[in-house]
Coordinates of C-alpha atoms in Angstrom, one line a residue:
X968 CA -24.9 29.4 -38.1
X969 CA -23.2 32.4 -36.5
X970 CA -24.6 31.3 -33.1
X971 CA -23.2 27.8 -33.6
X972 CA -19.7 29.2 -34.3
X973 CA -19.8 31.5 -31.3
X974 CA -20.6 28.5 -29.1
X975 CA -17.7 26.5 -30.6
X976 CA -15.3 29.4 -30.2
X977 CA -16.4 30.0 -26.5
X978 CA -15.8 26.3 -25.8
X979 CA -12.4 26.3 -27.4
X980 CA -11.4 29.4 -25.5
X981 CA -12.6 27.9 -22.3
X982 CA -10.5 24.7 -22.9
X983 CA -7.5 26.8 -23.7
X984 CA -7.9 28.8 -20.5
X985 CA -8.3 25.6 -18.5
X986 CA -4.8 24.6 -19.6
X987 CA -3.3 27.3 -17.4
X988 CA -4.9 25.5 -14.4
X989 CA -2.8 22.4 -13.6
X990 CA -2.4 20.0 -10.7
X991 CA 0.7 19.8 -8.6
X992 CA 3.6 18.1 -10.6
X993 CA 3.6 14.4 -10.1
X994 CA 6.9 13.5 -11.7
X995 CA 10.3 13.6 -10.1
X996 CA 13.2 14.4 -12.4
X997 CA 15.7 13.1 -9.9
X998 CA 14.3 9.6 -10.4
X999 CA 15.9 8.3 -13.6
X1000 CA 13.8 6.7 -16.3
X1001 CA 14.6 3.0 -16.5
X1002 CA 15.2 2.7 -12.7
X1003 CA 16.3 -0.8 -11.8
X1004 CA 15.0 -2.2 -8.5
X1005 CA 17.8 -3.5 -6.4
X1006 CA 18.1 -7.3 -6.3
X1007 CA 15.3 -7.8 -8.9
X1008 CA 16.1 -9.4 -12.3
X1009 CA 15.7 -7.1 -15.3
X1010 CA 12.9 -9.1 -16.7
X1011 CA 10.8 -8.7 -13.5
X1012 CA 11.8 -5.0 -13.3
X1013 CA 10.6 -4.5 -16.9
X1014 CA 7.2 -6.0 -16.2
X1015 CA 6.7 -3.9 -13.0
X1016 CA 8.0 -0.8 -14.8
X1017 CA 5.5 -1.1 -17.6
X1018 CA 2.5 -2.1 -15.5
X1019 CA 3.1 -0.3 -12.2
X1020 CA 5.6 2.5 -12.1
X1021 CA 3.5 5.2 -13.7
X1022 CA 1.2 5.3 -10.6
X1023 CA 3.3 3.5 -8.0
X1024 CA 6.6 5.3 -8.2
X1025 CA 8.2 8.7 -8.9
X1026 CA 9.0 7.4 -12.4
X1027 CA 5.8 8.8 -13.9
X1028 CA 5.8 9.0 -17.7
X1029 CA 2.8 11.0 -18.9
X1030 CA 1.5 10.9 -22.4
X1031 CA 0.3 14.1 -24.1
X1032 CA -3.3 13.3 -23.4
X1033 CA -2.5 12.8 -19.7
X1034 CA -1.5 16.4 -19.5
X1035 CA -4.7 18.0 -20.8
X1036 CA -6.9 19.8 -18.2
X1037 CA -9.2 18.5 -16.7
X1038 CA -7.9 14.9 -17.5
X1039 CA -4.6 15.7 -15.7
X1040 CA -6.4 16.2 -12.4
X1041 CA -7.8 12.7 -12.6
X1042 CA -4.4 11.3 -13.5
X1043 CA -2.7 13.2 -10.7
X1044 CA -5.3 11.8 -8.2
X1045 CA -4.7 8.2 -9.4
X1046 CA -0.9 8.7 -9.0
X1047 CA -1.2 10.1 -5.5
X1048 CA -3.5 7.3 -4.4
X1049 CA -1.3 4.7 -6.1
X1050 CA 1.8 5.9 -4.3
X1051 CA 0.0 5.8 -0.9
X1052 CA -0.8 2.2 -1.5
X1053 CA 2.5 1.1 -2.9
X1054 CA 5.6 3.2 -3.9
X1055 CA 8.4 1.4 -5.6
X1056 CA 10.5 4.6 -5.3
X1057 CA 11.1 3.6 -1.6
X1058 CA 12.4 0.1 -2.7
X1059 CA 16.0 0.6 -1.6
X1060 CA 14.9 1.7 1.9
X1061 CA 12.9 -1.5 2.5
X1062 CA 14.1 -4.6 4.2
X1063 CA 14.3 -7.8 2.1
X1064 CA 11.1 -9.2 3.7
X1065 CA 9.3 -5.9 3.0
X1066 CA 10.4 -6.0 -0.6
X1067 CA 9.1 -9.6 -1.0
X1068 CA 5.8 -8.5 0.6
X1069 CA 5.5 -5.6 -1.8
X1070 CA 6.0 -7.9 -4.8
X1071 CA 3.5 -10.4 -3.3
X1072 CA 1.0 -7.6 -2.8
X1073 CA 1.5 -6.4 -6.4
X1074 CA 1.0 -9.9 -7.9
X1075 CA -2.2 -10.5 -5.9
X1076 CA -3.6 -7.2 -7.2
X1077 CA -2.8 -8.3 -10.7
X1078 CA -4.3 -11.7 -10.2
X1079 CA -7.5 -10.3 -8.7
X1080 CA -7.9 -8.0 -11.8
X1081 CA -7.8 -4.9 -9.6
X1082 CA -4.5 -3.7 -11.1
X1083 CA -3.6 -2.2 -13.5
X1084 CA -7.0 -0.3 -13.5
X1085 CA -9.1 -1.3 -16.6
X1086 CA -9.8 2.4 -17.1
X1087 CA -6.0 3.0 -17.2
X1088 CA -5.1 0.2 -19.5
X1089 CA -7.9 1.3 -21.9
X1090 CA -5.8 4.3 -22.8
X1091 CA -2.4 2.9 -21.7
X1092 CA -2.4 -0.6 -23.3
X1093 CA 1.4 -1.0 -22.6
X1094 CA 0.5 -1.4 -18.9
X1095 CA -1.5 -4.6 -19.5
X1096 CA 0.1 -7.8 -17.9
X1097 CA -0.4 -10.9 -20.0
X1098 CA -0.5 -14.5 -18.9
X1099 CA 3.2 -15.2 -19.7
X1100 CA 4.3 -12.2 -17.6
X1101 CA 2.0 -13.3 -14.7
X1102 CA 3.7 -16.7 -14.8
X1103 CA 7.1 -15.1 -14.8
X1104 CA 6.2 -13.1 -11.7
X1105 CA 4.9 -16.2 -10.0
X1106 CA 8.0 -18.2 -10.7
X1107 CA 10.2 -15.4 -9.5
X1108 CA 8.3 -15.0 -6.2
X1109 CA 8.3 -18.7 -5.6
X1110 CA 12.1 -18.8 -6.2
X1111 CA 12.6 -16.2 -3.5
X1112 CA 9.9 -17.5 -1.1
X1113 CA 10.6 -18.6 2.4
X1114 CA 10.2 -22.2 1.5
X1115 CA 12.5 -22.1 -1.5
X1116 CA 15.2 -20.4 0.6
X1117 CA 14.9 -23.2 3.2
X1118 CA 15.2 -25.8 0.4
X1119 CA 11.8 -27.1 1.2
X1120 CA 9.6 -25.9 -1.7
X1121 CA 10.4 -26.5 -5.4
X1122 CA 9.1 -23.5 -7.4
X1123 CA 6.7 -25.6 -9.6
X1124 CA 5.5 -28.1 -6.9
X1125 CA 1.7 -28.1 -6.4
X1126 CA 0.8 -27.4 -2.8
X1127 CA -2.2 -28.3 -0.6
X1128 CA -3.1 -26.8 2.7
X1129 CA -4.1 -29.6 5.2
X1130 CA -6.2 -29.3 8.3
X1131 CA -4.8 -27.6 11.3
X1132 CA -5.2 -28.0 15.0
X1133 CA -4.8 -25.5 17.8
X1134 CA -4.1 -26.2 21.4
X1135 CA -6.9 -25.1 23.9
X1136 CA -5.8 -21.9 25.6
X1137 CA -6.0 -20.6 29.1
X1138 CA -7.5 -17.2 29.9
X1139 CA -6.3 -14.6 27.4
X1140 CA -5.8 -10.9 28.1
X1141 CA -7.7 -8.4 26.0
X1142 CA -6.2 -6.3 23.3
X1143 CA -4.8 -2.8 24.5
X1144 CA -7.9 -1.2 23.0
X1145 CA -10.2 -3.4 25.2
X1146 CA -11.3 -5.9 22.6
X1147 CA -11.6 -9.4 24.0
X1148 CA -10.2 -12.5 22.5
X1149 CA -12.9 -14.7 20.9
X1150 CA -12.0 -18.4 21.4
X1151 CA -14.9 -20.0 19.5
X1152 CA -13.9 -18.5 16.1
X1153 CA -12.7 -22.1 15.2
X1154 CA -16.4 -23.0 14.9
X1155 CA -17.0 -20.3 12.3
X1156 CA -17.1 -21.0 8.6
X1157 CA -13.7 -20.8 6.8
X1158 CA -14.2 -18.6 3.8
X1159 CA -10.7 -18.2 2.4
X1160 CA -7.1 -19.3 2.5
X1161 CA -4.0 -17.4 1.5
X1162 CA -0.5 -18.6 0.9
X1163 CA 2.0 -15.9 2.0
X1164 CA 4.9 -17.7 0.3
X1165 CA 6.9 -14.5 0.6
X1166 CA 7.2 -14.9 4.4
X1167 CA 6.5 -18.6 4.7
X1168 CA 3.0 -18.5 6.3
X1169 CA -0.4 -20.0 5.4
X1170 CA -3.5 -18.3 6.5
X1171 CA -7.2 -19.2 7.0
X1172 CA -9.9 -16.5 7.2
X1173 CA -13.0 -17.4 9.3
X1174 CA -16.3 -15.4 9.3
X1175 CA -19.0 -15.4 12.0
X1176 CA -22.6 -16.0 11.1
X1177 CA -23.4 -12.4 10.5
X1178 CA -20.6 -12.0 8.0
X1179 CA -21.5 -15.3 6.2
X1180 CA -25.1 -14.1 5.8
X1181 CA -23.8 -10.8 4.4
X1182 CA -21.7 -12.8 1.9
X1183 CA -24.7 -15.0 1.0
X1184 CA -26.9 -12.0 0.3
X1185 CA -24.1 -10.0 -1.2
X1186 CA -24.8 -7.1 1.2
X1187 CA -21.2 -6.2 2.0
X1188 CA -21.1 -2.5 0.9
X1189 CA -20.7 -1.8 3.7
X1190 CA -20.5 -4.9 5.9
X1191 CA -23.3 -5.0 8.5
X1192 CA -22.6 -4.3 12.2
X1193 CA -21.8 -7.5 14.0
X1194 CA -19.7 -9.0 11.2
X1195 CA -16.5 -10.5 12.5
X1196 CA -13.5 -12.0 10.7
X1197 CA -10.7 -14.0 12.2
X1198 CA -7.5 -14.3 10.2
X1199 CA -5.2 -17.1 11.5
X1200 CA -1.6 -17.6 10.4
X1201 CA 0.8 -20.6 10.7
X1202 CA 4.3 -21.1 9.5
X1203 CA 4.5 -23.4 6.5
X1204 CA 5.5 -27.0 7.1
X1205 CA 6.7 -29.0 4.1
X1206 CA 5.5 -32.6 4.0
X1207 CA 7.3 -35.5 2.4
X1208 CA 4.7 -35.7 -0.5
X1209 CA 5.3 -32.0 -1.3
X1210 CA 2.1 -30.7 0.2
X1211 CA 2.1 -27.8 2.7
X1212 CA 0.5 -28.1 6.2
X1213 CA 0.3 -25.7 9.0
X1214 CA 3.3 -25.7 11.4
X1215 CA 4.0 -23.4 14.3
X1216 CA 1.1 -21.1 15.1
X1217 CA 1.9 -17.4 14.4
X1218 CA -1.1 -15.3 15.3
X1219 CA -4.8 -14.6 15.0
X1220 CA -6.3 -11.3 14.1
X1221 CA -9.9 -10.1 14.5
X1222 CA -11.9 -7.4 12.6
X1223 CA -15.2 -6.6 14.4
X1224 CA -17.7 -4.3 12.6
X1225 CA -19.5 -1.6 14.6
X1226 CA -19.7 1.6 12.6
X1227 CA -20.6 3.7 15.6
X1228 CA -18.5 2.2 18.3
X1229 CA -15.3 2.0 16.1
X1230 CA -15.9 5.2 14.1
X1231 CA -12.4 6.4 14.8
X1232 CA -10.9 3.3 13.2
X1233 CA -13.0 3.2 10.0
X1234 CA -15.9 1.4 11.6
X1235 CA -13.9 -1.7 12.6
X1236 CA -12.4 -2.9 15.9
X1237 CA -9.0 -4.5 15.5
X1238 CA -7.2 -7.0 17.7
X1239 CA -4.3 -9.4 17.3
X1240 CA -2.9 -12.2 19.5
X1241 CA 0.5 -13.7 18.8
X1242 CA 2.1 -17.1 19.5
X1243 CA 1.0 -20.1 21.4
X1244 CA 0.7 -17.9 24.5
X1245 CA -1.8 -15.6 22.6
X1246 CA -0.1 -12.5 23.8
X1247 CA -2.1 -9.4 22.8
X1248 CA -0.3 -7.2 20.2
X1249 CA 0.4 -3.6 20.8
X1250 CA 1.7 -1.5 23.6
X1251 CA -0.5 1.6 23.4
X1252 CA -4.2 2.2 23.0
X1253 CA -3.9 3.5 19.5
X1254 CA -1.8 0.5 18.1
X1255 CA -4.7 -0.2 15.8
X1256 CA -3.9 2.8 13.6
X1257 CA -1.3 0.5 11.9
X1258 CA -4.1 -2.0 11.2
X1259 CA -6.1 0.7 9.5
X1260 CA -3.1 1.9 7.6
X1261 CA -2.5 -1.7 6.3
X1262 CA -6.1 -2.0 5.2
X1263 CA -6.3 1.5 3.7
X1264 CA -5.9 0.2 0.1
X1265 CA -9.2 -1.7 0.6
X1266 CA -11.2 1.4 1.6
X1267 CA -13.5 0.9 -1.3
X1268 CA -14.3 -2.6 0.0
X1269 CA -15.0 -1.4 3.5
X1270 CA -11.4 -2.1 4.5
X1271 CA -11.8 -5.9 4.0
X1272 CA -9.3 -7.8 1.9
X1273 CA -11.5 -10.9 1.7
X1274 CA -14.0 -10.3 -1.2
X1275 CA -17.4 -12.0 -1.7
X1276 CA -16.6 -13.7 -5.0
X1277 CA -18.3 -16.6 -6.7
X1278 CA -15.4 -18.9 -6.0
X1279 CA -16.9 -19.5 -2.6
X1280 CA -20.2 -21.4 -2.2
X1281 CA -21.7 -20.0 1.0
X1282 CA -24.4 -22.4 2.0
X1283 CA -25.8 -23.1 5.5

């Protein structure tokens, strides 16, 4: 019995001693509680504040159990990573288009079930976003979308993406990092579409045969060498029946997997060509660092936004 109590006392003393070891402070007292994002309705601000601000702003409100060592080290790590991906504290310094893109990014993370983290909401239930709040976010984003501002899209109209055509191109210059344009991507399988209603573009993601086979066999962690994705973007064009079709061509981006060749850029080669003239994007050899930075939040998915979910039926 005495031995048992000695062990309990030792553990208790160890836990007390650990409390003197603490991570770097994650809160910012200069950032007032209840911060209102500029230009955002209070209802929207309230949803974001409850679900996002603790990890994605300097307005971090820690519960008593978040401050206990070693739990506080895990919490601090989540906050640091969250701010790297999206930091609402920088809201006022962002251009309007960047603010819309940040909200669009946040909504997509919620819709995909990635955010808020289930492990976080398990002990912070107030951060959960219910269906009514999701619909509120959707309606607001639609109301400030490019199409709505142009008077072309009613917030509740259903939209369909119709087939697109692209003019045949002449010889295209390679990207500054030496990656060549791939003209036959249009013959690849279309695996996803996205509606960037925040900036008025529709996008189609194509995958080459290697990537499609990886999706079929669910061997995408990591993606095999030889996998290539092409993400194309067009400006939205509103049709008389309320559907959306592709208008002016904006750009095409490629991600080419070769873990050894592109080791400096996270195992992927990056290239982008803009406009009908397919002008290569970037002025310097290391332009692709901004591509890596944009995809950094998807590092746990091998830097790929398109996920192999059951929604897609990948058959030959």
